[in-house]
Short mmCIF file of C-alpha atoms in Angstrom, two decimals:
data_model
loop_
_atom_site.label_atom_id
_atom_site.label_comp_id
_atom_site.label_asym_id
_atom_site.label_seq_id
_atom_site.Cartn_x
_atom_site.Cartn_y
_atom_site.Cartn_z
CA UNK A 17 5.30 33.53 -64.11
CA UNK A 18 1.54 33.29 -63.78
CA UNK A 19 1.84 29.54 -63.33
CA UNK A 20 4.34 29.99 -60.50
CA UNK A 21 2.09 32.53 -58.82
CA UNK A 22 -0.84 30.19 -59.03
CA UNK A 23 1.23 27.35 -57.58
CA UNK A 24 2.45 29.56 -54.71
CA UNK A 25 -1.10 30.71 -53.98
CA UNK A 26 -2.36 27.12 -53.97
CA UNK A 27 0.35 26.03 -51.53
CA UNK A 28 -0.25 28.95 -49.17
CA UNK A 29 -3.98 28.28 -49.18
CA UNK A 30 -3.37 24.58 -48.45
CA UNK A 31 -1.09 25.50 -45.54
CA UNK A 32 -3.67 27.88 -44.15
CA UNK A 33 -6.37 25.22 -44.37
CA UNK A 34 -4.15 22.74 -42.48
CA UNK A 35 -3.57 25.15 -39.62
CA UNK A 36 -5.10 23.86 -36.35
CA UNK A 37 -5.28 20.25 -37.47
CA UNK A 38 -2.67 19.21 -34.87
CA UNK A 39 -4.74 20.73 -32.07
CA UNK A 40 -7.84 19.00 -33.39
CA UNK A 41 -6.08 15.65 -33.57
CA UNK A 42 -4.70 16.10 -30.07
CA UNK A 43 -8.21 16.87 -28.87
CA UNK A 44 -9.29 13.41 -30.04
CA UNK A 45 -6.26 11.62 -28.59
CA UNK A 46 -5.84 13.58 -25.34
CA UNK A 47 -8.63 11.88 -23.33
CA UNK A 48 -7.26 8.41 -24.10
CA UNK A 49 -3.71 9.55 -23.41
CA UNK A 50 -4.55 11.08 -20.03
CA UNK A 51 -6.64 8.09 -18.98
CA UNK A 52 -3.74 5.77 -19.74
CA UNK A 53 -1.23 8.04 -18.02
CA UNK A 54 -3.35 8.49 -14.89
CA UNK A 55 -4.10 4.78 -14.84
CA UNK A 56 -0.41 3.90 -14.93
CA UNK A 57 0.30 6.37 -12.12
CA UNK A 58 -2.61 5.20 -9.97
CA UNK A 59 -1.99 1.48 -10.28
CA UNK A 60 1.79 1.90 -10.11
CA UNK A 61 1.81 3.86 -6.85
CA UNK A 62 -0.91 1.67 -5.35
CA UNK A 63 0.97 -1.52 -6.23
CA UNK A 64 4.20 -0.12 -4.82
CA UNK A 65 2.33 0.74 -1.59
CA UNK A 66 0.99 -2.80 -1.43
CA UNK A 67 4.50 -4.25 -1.67
CA UNK A 68 5.77 -1.76 0.93
CA UNK A 69 2.98 -2.75 3.34
CA UNK A 70 3.70 -6.46 2.91
CA UNK A 71 7.44 -5.94 3.45
CA UNK A 72 6.76 -3.82 6.52
CA UNK A 73 4.46 -6.48 8.02
CA UNK A 74 7.13 -9.13 7.38
CA UNK A 75 9.83 -7.02 9.05
CA UNK A 76 7.61 -6.17 12.02
CA UNK A 77 6.58 -9.79 12.43
CA UNK A 78 10.25 -10.71 12.76
CA UNK A 79 10.35 -8.62 15.95
CA UNK A 80 7.77 -10.96 17.48
CA UNK A 81 9.30 -14.12 16.05
CA UNK A 82 12.75 -13.40 17.46
CA UNK A 83 11.53 -12.26 20.90
CA UNK A 84 12.40 -8.58 20.47
CA UNK A 85 8.78 -7.57 21.01
CA UNK A 86 8.71 -9.45 24.30
CA UNK A 87 11.96 -7.84 25.42
CA UNK A 88 10.74 -4.33 24.70
CA UNK A 89 7.45 -4.77 26.60
CA UNK A 90 8.95 -4.08 30.08
CA UNK A 91 10.52 -0.86 28.76
CA UNK A 92 7.21 0.30 27.36
CA UNK A 93 5.33 -0.48 30.59
CA UNK A 94 7.91 1.63 32.47
CA UNK A 95 7.52 4.52 30.00
CA UNK A 96 11.16 4.21 28.96
CA UNK A 97 11.77 5.70 25.49
CA UNK A 98 12.79 3.27 22.77
CA UNK A 99 13.88 3.83 19.15
CA UNK A 100 10.95 4.85 17.01
CA UNK A 101 11.98 2.27 14.42
CA UNK A 102 13.52 -0.89 15.88
CA UNK A 103 15.39 -1.59 12.64
CA UNK A 104 17.14 1.76 13.02
CA UNK A 105 18.64 2.04 16.50
CA UNK A 106 19.66 5.62 15.74
CA UNK A 107 16.07 6.76 15.13
CA UNK A 108 14.28 9.16 17.47
CA UNK A 109 13.57 7.86 20.97
CA UNK A 110 9.83 7.65 21.62
CA UNK A 111 7.72 6.62 24.62
CA UNK A 112 4.80 4.40 23.61
CA UNK A 113 1.75 3.95 25.81
CA UNK A 114 1.19 0.31 24.85
CA UNK A 115 2.91 -2.53 23.05
CA UNK A 116 0.20 -2.30 20.41
CA UNK A 117 1.12 1.35 19.69
CA UNK A 118 4.79 0.37 19.48
CA UNK A 119 4.12 -2.51 17.08
CA UNK A 120 1.86 -0.35 14.91
CA UNK A 121 4.70 2.16 14.79
CA UNK A 122 7.10 -0.51 13.54
CA UNK A 123 4.82 -1.24 10.60
CA UNK A 124 4.41 2.48 10.05
CA UNK A 125 8.20 2.85 9.74
CA UNK A 126 8.11 0.83 6.54
CA UNK A 127 5.23 2.59 4.77
CA UNK A 128 5.77 6.26 5.56
CA UNK A 129 5.18 8.50 3.58
CA UNK A 130 3.23 6.28 1.18
CA UNK A 131 0.37 5.56 3.59
CA UNK A 132 -1.35 7.46 6.37
CA UNK A 133 -0.40 5.46 9.46
CA UNK A 134 -3.47 6.65 11.38
CA UNK A 135 -5.62 4.61 8.99
CA UNK A 136 -3.65 1.37 9.34
CA UNK A 137 -5.53 -1.52 10.96
CA UNK A 138 -3.07 -3.93 12.56
CA UNK A 139 -4.03 -7.30 14.03
CA UNK A 140 -1.80 -9.74 15.91
CA UNK A 141 -3.25 -13.02 17.05
CA UNK A 142 -2.39 -16.63 17.84
CA UNK A 143 -4.72 -18.82 15.73
CA UNK A 144 -6.23 -21.53 17.95
CA UNK A 145 -5.73 -24.16 15.26
CA UNK A 146 -2.19 -23.16 14.36
CA UNK A 147 -1.39 -23.12 10.69
CA UNK A 148 -4.51 -25.17 10.04
CA UNK A 149 -6.72 -22.28 11.15
CA UNK A 150 -8.85 -20.48 8.60
CA UNK A 151 -7.08 -17.12 8.55
CA UNK A 152 -10.17 -15.50 7.10
CA UNK A 153 -11.44 -15.26 10.68
CA UNK A 154 -9.47 -12.02 10.85
CA UNK A 155 -12.30 -10.49 8.89
CA UNK A 156 -14.75 -11.19 11.71
CA UNK A 157 -15.95 -8.20 13.77
CA UNK A 158 -13.76 -7.44 16.75
CA UNK A 159 -10.52 -8.85 15.35
CA UNK A 160 -9.25 -6.00 13.19
CA UNK A 161 -7.15 -3.48 15.04
CA UNK A 162 -6.54 -5.67 18.09
CA UNK A 163 -3.16 -6.63 19.47
CA UNK A 164 -2.65 -9.32 22.05
CA UNK A 165 0.62 -8.02 23.47
CA UNK A 166 2.30 -8.03 26.87
CA UNK A 167 4.24 -10.60 28.85
CA UNK A 168 1.18 -12.80 29.38
CA UNK A 169 0.36 -12.93 25.69
CA UNK A 170 0.77 -16.20 23.85
CA UNK A 171 1.91 -14.18 20.83
CA UNK A 172 5.03 -13.23 22.79
CA UNK A 173 5.81 -16.77 23.87
CA UNK A 174 8.43 -19.00 22.33
CA UNK A 175 7.21 -21.45 19.69
CA UNK A 176 3.78 -19.82 19.43
CA UNK A 177 2.19 -19.66 15.99
CA UNK A 178 1.40 -16.02 15.29
CA UNK A 179 -0.54 -14.27 12.57
CA UNK A 180 0.12 -10.61 11.80
CA UNK A 181 -2.02 -8.66 9.41
CA UNK A 182 -2.21 -4.99 8.44
CA UNK A 183 -4.90 -3.52 6.22
CA UNK A 184 -5.27 -0.10 4.66
CA UNK A 185 -8.06 1.37 2.54
CA UNK A 186 -6.45 3.15 -0.38
CA UNK A 187 -8.59 6.03 -1.64
CA UNK A 188 -8.57 6.00 -5.43
CA UNK A 189 -7.26 9.31 -6.74
CA UNK A 190 -9.20 9.27 -10.00
CA UNK A 191 -12.78 8.09 -9.44
CA UNK A 192 -13.53 8.32 -13.17
CA UNK A 193 -10.78 5.82 -13.91
CA UNK A 194 -12.13 3.51 -11.23
CA UNK A 195 -15.56 3.54 -12.83
CA UNK A 196 -14.11 2.77 -16.24
CA UNK A 197 -12.02 -0.15 -15.00
CA UNK A 198 -14.73 -1.58 -12.78
CA UNK A 199 -17.34 -1.37 -15.52
CA UNK A 200 -15.09 -3.33 -17.88
CA UNK A 201 -13.93 -5.78 -15.19
CA UNK A 202 -16.92 -6.93 -13.10
CA UNK A 203 -14.61 -8.46 -10.46
CA UNK A 204 -14.03 -4.93 -9.10
CA UNK A 205 -10.49 -4.63 -10.36
CA UNK A 206 -9.77 -1.27 -8.74
CA UNK A 207 -12.51 -0.36 -6.25
CA UNK A 208 -13.48 -3.14 -3.83
CA UNK A 209 -14.15 -1.25 -0.58
CA UNK A 210 -16.94 1.28 -0.25
CA UNK A 211 -17.59 3.63 -3.14
CA UNK A 212 -14.03 4.75 -3.87
CA UNK A 213 -11.46 2.59 -2.06
CA UNK A 214 -9.28 -0.44 -2.53
CA UNK A 215 -8.18 -2.66 0.35
CA UNK A 216 -4.42 -3.15 0.65
CA UNK A 217 -3.24 -5.83 3.03
CA UNK A 218 -0.06 -7.46 4.27
CA UNK A 219 -0.01 -10.79 6.11
CA UNK A 220 2.68 -12.78 7.86
CA UNK A 221 2.18 -16.14 9.59
CA UNK A 222 5.06 -17.76 11.46
CA UNK A 223 6.15 -19.81 14.44
CA UNK A 224 8.15 -17.98 17.10
CA UNK A 225 11.73 -19.06 17.62
CA UNK A 226 12.73 -20.86 20.86
CA UNK A 227 14.10 -17.62 22.33
CA UNK A 228 13.14 -18.41 25.96
CA UNK A 229 15.52 -20.06 28.38
CA UNK A 230 14.82 -23.74 28.84
CA UNK A 231 13.16 -24.12 25.43
CA UNK A 232 15.30 -26.40 23.31
CA UNK A 233 13.22 -26.31 20.16
CA UNK A 234 9.76 -26.10 18.74
#
């Protein structure tokens, strides 16, 4: 009987000494776990937003390529409401002040609510050298946020070569994670704009279709 009591006392003492070990172990693992979890969330949502922006730029560029942007310009100049999203004719009717505002809105239709449309920088231009132009010239001062729209614009003409680009500075949610990743990857894996941002961009280069009367082909 004494032996059984001693054994029971030993086991109960061992159990009491093990109490709290799970919390202690979790305390060691938790920082790594949360860094991995937050990193997956950050990069996952940011990457999804990047794909959404590129798809939206491609869809909006199709409006120029097929002549729809040129056709809507007279309506906009007359303050006639048009669908907020051209790809959804049943969307809310909106009056846009300029063709630039309308085109920016078309890109916005594809990224809401992932991105804040007020921070989108949209550029539409006709490269002077066609597809042989160095498209990096869009980074030059004065080109970002400009739109050469209207009936007199070469971007709205049949067979023109057009470049559309939209950029957005994504604010990193977890600055600590950004510092960890950037310190381990000198090429600025996460933060590459300012102190806490990453530049997302979507680009589409194309030749307009021969949508004008009298134009047989390009």
